[in-house]
GROMACS .gro file of C-alpha atoms in nm:
model
  228
    1MET     CA    1   0.426  -1.688  -1.130
    2ASN     CA    2   0.207  -1.477  -0.900
    3THR     CA    3  -0.117  -1.384  -1.080
    4LEU     CA    4  -0.362  -1.113  -0.968
    5ILE     CA    5  -0.712  -1.074  -1.112
    6PHE     CA    6  -0.899  -0.743  -1.100
    7GLU     CA    7  -1.263  -0.668  -1.178
    8LEU     CA    8  -1.317  -0.330  -1.347
    9PRO     CA    9  -1.630  -0.111  -1.312
   10ASP     CA   10  -1.769  -0.232  -1.645
   11GLY     CA   11  -1.759  -0.593  -1.524
   12SER     CA   12  -1.458  -0.695  -1.731
   13THR     CA   13  -1.150  -0.847  -1.567
   14ARG     CA   14  -0.776  -0.806  -1.603
   15SER     CA   15  -0.531  -1.082  -1.518
   16VAL     CA   16  -0.181  -0.962  -1.425
   17ASP     CA   17   0.124  -1.184  -1.387
   18VAL     CA   18   0.336  -0.995  -1.134
   19VAL     CA   19   0.701  -0.953  -1.228
   20GLN     CA   20   0.804  -0.679  -0.985
   21VAL     CA   21   0.665  -0.501  -0.679
   22LEU     CA   22   0.790  -0.158  -0.572
   23ASN     CA   23   0.695   0.001  -0.240
   24ALA     CA   24   0.717   0.378  -0.220
   25GLY     CA   25   0.815   0.529   0.112
   26TYR     CA   26   0.825   0.880   0.254
   27ALA     CA   27   0.599   0.969  -0.038
   28GLY     CA   28   0.396   1.257   0.104
   29ARG     CA   29   0.311   1.542  -0.132
   30SER     CA   30   0.465   1.782   0.123
   31GLN     CA   31   0.828   1.683   0.157
   32GLU     CA   32   0.859   1.927   0.451
   33ASP     CA   33   0.613   1.706   0.642
   34VAL     CA   34   0.807   1.401   0.526
   35ALA     CA   35   1.128   1.546   0.672
   36ALA     CA   36   0.953   1.594   1.007
   37HIS     CA   37   0.826   1.235   0.991
   38VAL     CA   38   1.178   1.106   0.922
   39GLU     CA   39   1.295   1.280   1.240
   40GLU     CA   40   1.008   1.128   1.441
   41LEU     CA   41   1.094   0.779   1.315
   42ALA     CA   42   1.464   0.833   1.385
   43ALA     CA   43   1.374   0.898   1.748
   44LEU     CA   44   1.211   0.552   1.751
   45GLY     CA   45   1.523   0.392   1.608
   46VAL     CA   46   1.408   0.364   1.244
   47PRO     CA   47   1.702   0.449   1.016
   48ALA     CA   48   1.653   0.751   0.791
   49PRO     CA   49   1.645   0.697   0.413
   50SER     CA   50   1.932   0.829   0.205
   51THR     CA   51   1.679   1.019  -0.009
   52THR     CA   52   1.309   1.096  -0.015
   53PRO     CA   53   1.084   0.983  -0.161
   54ALA     CA   54   1.222   0.630  -0.141
   55LEU     CA   55   1.141   0.321  -0.343
   56TYR     CA   56   1.188  -0.032  -0.210
   57PRO     CA   57   1.175  -0.339  -0.437
   58VAL     CA   58   1.007  -0.637  -0.272
   59SER     CA   59   0.957  -0.995  -0.384
   60PRO     CA   60   0.682  -1.029  -0.649
   61TYR     CA   61   0.499  -1.300  -0.454
   62LEU     CA   62   0.428  -1.044  -0.177
   63ALA     CA   63   0.156  -0.879  -0.387
   64GLN     CA   64  -0.145  -1.079  -0.270
   65GLN     CA   65  -0.524  -1.078  -0.281
   66THR     CA   66  -0.596  -1.257   0.044
   67GLY     CA   67  -0.824  -1.255   0.345
   68TRP     CA   68  -0.556  -1.335   0.601
   69VAL     CA   69  -0.192  -1.259   0.677
   70GLY     CA   70   0.024  -1.489   0.890
   71VAL     CA   71   0.257  -1.314   1.136
   72GLN     CA   72   0.541  -1.431   1.357
   73HIS     CA   73   0.481  -1.190   1.645
   74GLY     CA   74   0.246  -0.920   1.768
   75ARG     CA   75   0.422  -0.610   1.635
   76THR     CA   76   0.314  -0.601   1.272
   77SER     CA   77   0.061  -0.364   1.118
   78GLY     CA   78  -0.083  -0.242   0.792
   79GLU     CA   79  -0.076   0.090   0.608
   80ALA     CA   80  -0.354   0.233   0.389
   81GLU     CA   81  -0.223   0.288   0.036
   82TRP     CA   82  -0.322   0.285  -0.328
   83ALA     CA   83  -0.158   0.055  -0.579
   84LEU     CA   84  -0.073   0.120  -0.944
   85ILE     CA   85  -0.073  -0.191  -1.163
   86VAL     CA   86   0.060  -0.222  -1.517
   87ALA     CA   87  -0.164  -0.472  -1.700
   88GLU     CA   88  -0.047  -0.701  -1.978
   89ASP     CA   89  -0.144  -0.455  -2.252
   90GLY     CA   90   0.023  -0.164  -2.072
   91GLU     CA   91  -0.305  -0.029  -1.936
   92LEU     CA   92  -0.264   0.133  -1.593
   93LEU     CA   93  -0.500   0.024  -1.315
   94LEU     CA   94  -0.555   0.172  -0.969
   95THR     CA   95  -0.673  -0.012  -0.660
   96ALA     CA   96  -0.668  -0.008  -0.280
   97ALA     CA   97  -0.379  -0.171  -0.096
   98CYS     CA   98  -0.249  -0.236   0.253
   99ASP     CA   99   0.124  -0.277   0.312
  100HIS     CA  100   0.159  -0.512   0.609
  101THR     CA  101   0.491  -0.430   0.778
  102ASP     CA  102   0.702  -0.586   1.051
  103ARG     CA  103   0.759  -0.297   1.294
  104ASP     CA  104   1.028  -0.477   1.497
  105LEU     CA  105   1.228  -0.542   1.183
  106GLU     CA  106   1.174  -0.185   1.061
  107VAL     CA  107   1.428  -0.048   1.310
  108HIS     CA  108   1.694  -0.263   1.142
  109GLY     CA  109   1.600  -0.159   0.789
  110VAL     CA  110   1.286  -0.040   0.615
  111ALA     CA  111   1.360  -0.248   0.305
  112TRP     CA  112   1.388  -0.560   0.521
  113SER     CA  113   1.060  -0.489   0.697
  114LYS     CA  114   0.881  -0.442   0.364
  115ASN     CA  115   0.993  -0.788   0.256
  116ALA     CA  116   0.869  -0.950   0.577
  117GLY     CA  117   0.497  -0.907   0.502
  118PRO     CA  118   0.263  -0.894   0.203
  119ASP     CA  119   0.109  -0.604   0.015
  120VAL     CA  120  -0.259  -0.696   0.022
  121LEU     CA  121  -0.454  -0.567  -0.281
  122SER     CA  122  -0.825  -0.541  -0.353
  123THR     CA  123  -0.984  -0.761  -0.618
  124ARG     CA  124  -1.144  -0.454  -0.784
  125ALA     CA  125  -0.972  -0.172  -0.971
  126TRP     CA  126  -1.033   0.143  -1.173
  127ARG     CA  127  -0.864   0.234  -1.497
  128LEU     CA  128  -0.626   0.515  -1.402
  129GLU     CA  129  -0.729   0.709  -1.712
  130ASP     CA  130  -1.090   0.717  -1.590
  131VAL     CA  131  -1.010   0.868  -1.247
  132ARG     CA  132  -0.683   1.055  -1.298
  133THR     CA  133  -0.830   1.409  -1.300
  134ARG     CA  134  -1.015   1.368  -0.967
  135LEU     CA  135  -0.781   1.132  -0.786
  136ASP     CA  136  -0.654   1.394  -0.539
  137ALA     CA  137  -1.002   1.404  -0.384
  138PHE     CA  138  -1.022   1.028  -0.336
  139THR     CA  139  -1.057   0.928   0.029
  140LEU     CA  140  -0.810   0.685   0.182
  141ARG     CA  141  -0.915   0.524   0.510
  142ALA     CA  142  -0.807   0.234   0.728
  143TRP     CA  143  -0.948   0.056   1.031
  144VAL     CA  144  -0.763  -0.175   1.268
  145VAL     CA  145  -0.956  -0.458   1.433
  146HIS     CA  146  -0.929  -0.544   1.803
  147GLY     CA  147  -1.142  -0.828   1.936
  148GLY     CA  148  -1.391  -0.794   1.652
  149GLU     CA  149  -1.428  -0.416   1.691
  150GLU     CA  150  -1.293  -0.174   1.431
  151ARG     CA  151  -1.124   0.156   1.514
  152GLU     CA  152  -1.040   0.406   1.243
  153ILE     CA  153  -0.666   0.459   1.235
  154GLN     CA  154  -0.613   0.646   0.905
  155ASN     CA  155  -0.834   0.901   0.731
  156GLY     CA  156  -0.705   1.124   0.454
  157THR     CA  157  -0.698   1.173   0.079
  158ALA     CA  158  -0.488   1.055  -0.211
  159GLY     CA  159  -0.391   1.420  -0.257
  160GLU     CA  160  -0.166   1.390   0.048
  161LEU     CA  161   0.057   1.152  -0.146
  162LEU     CA  162   0.265   1.189  -0.459
  163PRO     CA  163   0.034   1.114  -0.755
  164PRO     CA  164   0.056   0.807  -0.978
  165ASP     CA  165   0.184   1.022  -1.265
  166TYR     CA  166   0.494   1.108  -1.058
  167TRP     CA  167   0.575   0.739  -1.028
  168VAL     CA  168   0.483   0.665  -1.389
  169ASP     CA  169   0.739   0.923  -1.505
  170LEU     CA  170   1.001   0.779  -1.271
  171LEU     CA  171   0.938   0.423  -1.386
  172VAL     CA  172   0.958   0.528  -1.751
  173GLU     CA  173   1.292   0.695  -1.677
  174ARG     CA  174   1.419   0.378  -1.508
  175GLY     CA  175   1.282   0.149  -1.781
  176ASP     CA  176   1.059  -0.017  -1.520
  177LEU     CA  177   0.710   0.065  -1.651
  178VAL     CA  178   0.659  -0.288  -1.777
  179PRO     CA  179   0.356  -0.520  -1.768
  180GLY     CA  180   0.335  -0.700  -1.437
  181THR     CA  181   0.463  -0.406  -1.233
  182VAL     CA  182   0.286  -0.326  -0.904
  183LEU     CA  183   0.374   0.002  -0.731
  184ILE     CA  184   0.247   0.071  -0.378
  185SER     CA  185   0.200   0.441  -0.301
  186GLY     CA  186   0.328   0.498   0.050
  187THR     CA  187   0.087   0.594   0.326
  188ILE     CA  188  -0.076   0.877   0.518
  189PRO     CA  189  -0.036   0.949   0.893
  190MET     CA  190  -0.191   0.725   1.156
  191ALA     CA  191  -0.420   0.865   1.424
  192GLU     CA  192  -0.256   0.919   1.761
  193GLY     CA  193  -0.371   0.698   2.044
  194VAL     CA  194  -0.497   0.410   1.827
  195ASP     CA  195  -0.318   0.077   1.876
  196GLN     CA  196  -0.195  -0.030   1.533
  197PHE     CA  197  -0.120  -0.385   1.645
  198GLY     CA  198  -0.455  -0.558   1.596
  199ASP     CA  199  -0.599  -0.884   1.470
  200GLY     CA  200  -0.725  -0.744   1.140
  201TRP     CA  201  -0.711  -0.451   0.898
  202ARG     CA  202  -0.956  -0.295   0.653
  203VAL     CA  203  -0.877  -0.030   0.388
  204GLU     CA  204  -1.102   0.171   0.156
  205LEU     CA  205  -1.018   0.396  -0.138
  206GLY     CA  206  -1.323   0.604  -0.226
  207ASP     CA  207  -1.434   0.825  -0.515
  208PRO     CA  208  -1.654   1.106  -0.370
  209ALA     CA  209  -1.773   1.205  -0.719
  210THR     CA  210  -1.943   0.872  -0.780
  211GLY     CA  211  -1.972   0.722  -0.433
  212ASP     CA  212  -1.784   0.415  -0.549
  213THR     CA  213  -1.534   0.257  -0.311
  214ILE     CA  214  -1.274  -0.013  -0.355
  215GLY     CA  215  -1.175  -0.197  -0.042
  216LEU     CA  216  -1.005  -0.493   0.116
  217ALA     CA  217  -1.001  -0.660   0.454
  218TYR     CA  218  -0.792  -0.931   0.612
  219ALA     CA  219  -0.733  -1.106   0.942
  220VAL     CA  220  -0.393  -1.105   1.112
  221VAL     CA  221  -0.324  -1.465   1.214
  222PRO     CA  222  -0.040  -1.566   1.449
  223MET     CA  223   0.175  -1.849   1.316
  224ALA     CA  224   0.245  -2.162   1.518
  225GLU     CA  225   0.535  -2.150   1.765
  226PRO     CA  226   0.861  -2.260   1.602
  227ILE     CA  227   1.039  -2.579   1.701
  228GLY     CA  228   1.411  -2.546   1.749
   0.00000   0.00000   0.00000
């Protein structure tokens, strides 16, 4: 069983035994912009989804709180996201996440690429109920690391994405809003001209009303060469 532990603002902790992980895709608030993005990806060989927004189940062990991610080649990268977690008592938590994706595999299938890397989550979280009314204003930022130097690659707000309540309603309808569920939000656009293939990623989800931020960072570590 994969267990995640989150520290809340009051100093208490929540332990969550993960039973399912769901990665949202093409989850922008403006579905017109999403349609344009689908066309851009299609030009790069990434197959279009049958519907938007999309939802991709991935293996529960891929939800990780880790400081490093092992990769098989140099064309993998993260994505700044938020994560919704259903705790054991049904309480909904919100944290920062980074969906590390295999870009070479993505052209063969987005669902496959999502299962080829972990969803890295912060060790801190907010109660969704405490931040729900101001969540659209939350900042969502990411930096990619090259040779020890960070470059900002994503800078936007949670309001650019479909809100947690959209996914809560969908999960209730599907019968999937169960303890141990982790839902990853989908991401915001990357800055043009910034190389996404680095040796580390850092993500922050920030609350401008309080100045509080929840973040994570990890190194991207090449695996050993295979034998055979």
